[in-house]
């Protein structure tokens, strides 16, 4: 299962299709989200994104 996350970099919107079931590391918690190193299908690489905690394994 992948989810879509949108980020903004240098004024451009970037869409990331990430798989929250593929987590390498977990970090900061912010409300209902947690910073996670997840697999990004869009860029075929590990990336840090805030993910809803209920979607994380």
Short mmCIF file of N, CA and C in Angstrom, two decimals:
data_model
loop_
_atom_site.label_atom_id
_atom_site.label_comp_id
_atom_site.label_asym_id
_atom_site.label_seq_id
_atom_site.Cartn_x
_atom_site.Cartn_y
_atom_site.Cartn_z
N UNK A 1 0.84 -1.18 0.00
CA UNK A 1 0.00 0.00 0.00
C UNK A 1 0.89 1.25 0.00
N UNK A 2 0.63 2.15 -0.90
CA UNK A 2 1.36 3.41 -0.92
C UNK A 2 0.41 4.55 -0.59
N UNK A 3 0.98 5.62 -0.05
CA UNK A 3 0.22 6.83 0.20
C UNK A 3 0.93 7.98 -0.50
N UNK A 4 0.20 9.03 -0.80
CA UNK A 4 0.77 10.19 -1.48
C UNK A 4 1.04 11.28 -0.46
N UNK A 5 2.27 11.80 -0.50
CA UNK A 5 2.67 12.92 0.35
C UNK A 5 3.16 14.02 -0.56
N UNK A 6 2.70 15.25 -0.32
CA UNK A 6 3.17 16.39 -1.11
C UNK A 6 4.08 17.25 -0.26
N UNK A 7 5.22 17.62 -0.83
CA UNK A 7 6.15 18.52 -0.18
C UNK A 7 6.41 19.70 -1.11
N UNK A 8 6.96 20.77 -0.55
CA UNK A 8 7.32 21.94 -1.36
C UNK A 8 8.80 22.19 -1.19
N UNK A 9 9.50 22.33 -2.30
CA UNK A 9 10.94 22.61 -2.29
C UNK A 9 11.21 23.67 -3.35
N UNK A 10 11.80 24.78 -2.91
CA UNK A 10 12.11 25.90 -3.81
C UNK A 10 10.86 26.37 -4.57
N UNK A 11 9.72 26.38 -3.86
CA UNK A 11 8.48 26.85 -4.45
C UNK A 11 7.77 25.86 -5.36
N UNK A 12 8.34 24.66 -5.52
CA UNK A 12 7.72 23.65 -6.39
C UNK A 12 7.13 22.54 -5.54
N UNK A 13 5.93 22.11 -5.92
CA UNK A 13 5.29 21.00 -5.23
C UNK A 13 5.82 19.68 -5.79
N UNK A 14 6.16 18.79 -4.88
CA UNK A 14 6.67 17.48 -5.26
C UNK A 14 5.77 16.42 -4.63
N UNK A 15 5.32 15.48 -5.44
CA UNK A 15 4.50 14.38 -4.94
C UNK A 15 5.38 13.17 -4.71
N UNK A 16 5.19 12.54 -3.57
CA UNK A 16 5.94 11.33 -3.22
C UNK A 16 4.94 10.21 -2.97
N UNK A 17 5.15 9.08 -3.60
CA UNK A 17 4.37 7.88 -3.31
C UNK A 17 5.24 7.04 -2.39
N UNK A 18 4.85 6.96 -1.11
CA UNK A 18 5.66 6.24 -0.13
C UNK A 18 4.90 5.04 0.40
N UNK A 19 5.65 4.06 0.85
CA UNK A 19 5.07 2.83 1.40
C UNK A 19 5.32 2.82 2.91
N UNK A 20 4.31 3.18 3.73
CA UNK A 20 4.51 3.25 5.17
C UNK A 20 4.75 1.89 5.83
N UNK A 21 4.57 0.80 5.10
CA UNK A 21 4.88 -0.51 5.67
C UNK A 21 6.37 -0.82 5.58
N UNK A 22 7.11 -0.02 4.79
CA UNK A 22 8.55 -0.21 4.64
C UNK A 22 9.27 0.93 5.36
N UNK A 23 9.49 0.74 6.65
CA UNK A 23 10.12 1.76 7.49
C UNK A 23 11.49 1.27 7.91
N UNK A 24 12.50 2.13 7.76
CA UNK A 24 13.86 1.78 8.18
C UNK A 24 14.15 2.34 9.57
N UNK A 25 13.73 3.60 9.84
CA UNK A 25 13.96 4.24 11.13
C UNK A 25 12.77 5.11 11.49
N UNK A 26 12.60 5.32 12.80
CA UNK A 26 11.59 6.25 13.30
C UNK A 26 12.28 7.33 14.10
N UNK A 27 11.71 8.54 14.07
CA UNK A 27 12.32 9.66 14.79
C UNK A 27 11.22 10.44 15.53
N UNK A 28 11.25 11.76 15.41
CA UNK A 28 10.37 12.66 16.16
C UNK A 28 8.89 12.36 15.97
N UNK A 29 8.14 12.60 17.04
CA UNK A 29 6.69 12.52 17.00
C UNK A 29 6.14 13.93 17.09
N UNK A 30 5.20 14.26 16.21
CA UNK A 30 4.56 15.57 16.20
C UNK A 30 3.06 15.36 16.09
N UNK A 31 2.38 15.43 17.23
CA UNK A 31 0.94 15.20 17.22
C UNK A 31 0.62 13.78 16.82
N UNK A 32 -0.18 13.62 15.76
CA UNK A 32 -0.56 12.29 15.28
C UNK A 32 0.38 11.75 14.22
N UNK A 33 1.48 12.48 13.95
CA UNK A 33 2.43 12.06 12.91
C UNK A 33 3.78 11.73 13.53
N UNK A 34 4.53 10.88 12.83
CA UNK A 34 5.88 10.55 13.26
C UNK A 34 6.80 10.64 12.05
N UNK A 35 7.98 11.20 12.30
CA UNK A 35 8.99 11.28 11.25
C UNK A 35 9.57 9.89 11.04
N UNK A 36 9.52 9.42 9.79
CA UNK A 36 9.97 8.06 9.50
C UNK A 36 10.80 8.04 8.22
N UNK A 37 11.80 7.20 8.23
CA UNK A 37 12.59 6.95 7.03
C UNK A 37 11.87 5.83 6.29
N UNK A 38 11.15 6.19 5.22
CA UNK A 38 10.30 5.25 4.49
C UNK A 38 10.75 5.13 3.03
N UNK A 39 10.36 4.04 2.41
CA UNK A 39 10.69 3.81 1.01
C UNK A 39 9.79 4.67 0.12
N UNK A 40 10.39 5.47 -0.76
CA UNK A 40 9.67 6.32 -1.69
C UNK A 40 9.67 5.63 -3.06
N UNK A 41 8.48 5.23 -3.50
CA UNK A 41 8.35 4.58 -4.81
C UNK A 41 8.65 5.56 -5.94
N UNK A 42 8.34 6.83 -5.73
CA UNK A 42 8.57 7.85 -6.76
C UNK A 42 10.05 8.00 -7.10
N UNK A 43 10.88 8.08 -6.06
CA UNK A 43 12.31 8.33 -6.26
C UNK A 43 13.17 7.08 -6.08
N UNK A 44 12.50 5.94 -5.75
CA UNK A 44 13.20 4.66 -5.57
C UNK A 44 14.37 4.81 -4.60
N UNK A 45 14.07 5.43 -3.42
CA UNK A 45 15.10 5.68 -2.42
C UNK A 45 14.42 5.82 -1.06
N UNK A 46 15.20 5.75 0.01
CA UNK A 46 14.72 5.98 1.37
C UNK A 46 14.66 7.47 1.61
N UNK A 47 13.53 7.96 2.14
CA UNK A 47 13.35 9.39 2.40
C UNK A 47 12.65 9.59 3.73
N UNK A 48 12.96 10.75 4.36
CA UNK A 48 12.31 11.11 5.62
C UNK A 48 11.02 11.86 5.33
N UNK A 49 9.92 11.39 5.93
CA UNK A 49 8.63 12.04 5.80
C UNK A 49 7.85 11.87 7.10
N UNK A 50 6.98 12.84 7.39
CA UNK A 50 6.05 12.69 8.50
C UNK A 50 4.88 11.85 8.01
N UNK A 51 4.59 10.77 8.74
CA UNK A 51 3.54 9.82 8.39
C UNK A 51 2.57 9.73 9.58
N UNK A 52 1.26 9.62 9.27
CA UNK A 52 0.28 9.38 10.34
C UNK A 52 0.70 8.14 11.11
N UNK A 53 0.75 8.25 12.44
CA UNK A 53 1.21 7.15 13.26
C UNK A 53 0.36 5.90 13.11
N UNK A 54 -0.92 6.06 12.82
CA UNK A 54 -1.80 4.88 12.66
C UNK A 54 -1.46 4.08 11.41
N UNK A 55 -0.73 4.67 10.46
CA UNK A 55 -0.33 3.96 9.23
C UNK A 55 0.99 3.23 9.37
N UNK A 56 1.74 3.52 10.43
CA UNK A 56 3.05 2.90 10.62
C UNK A 56 2.90 1.54 11.30
N UNK A 57 3.82 0.62 10.97
CA UNK A 57 3.75 -0.73 11.59
C UNK A 57 4.08 -0.67 13.07
#
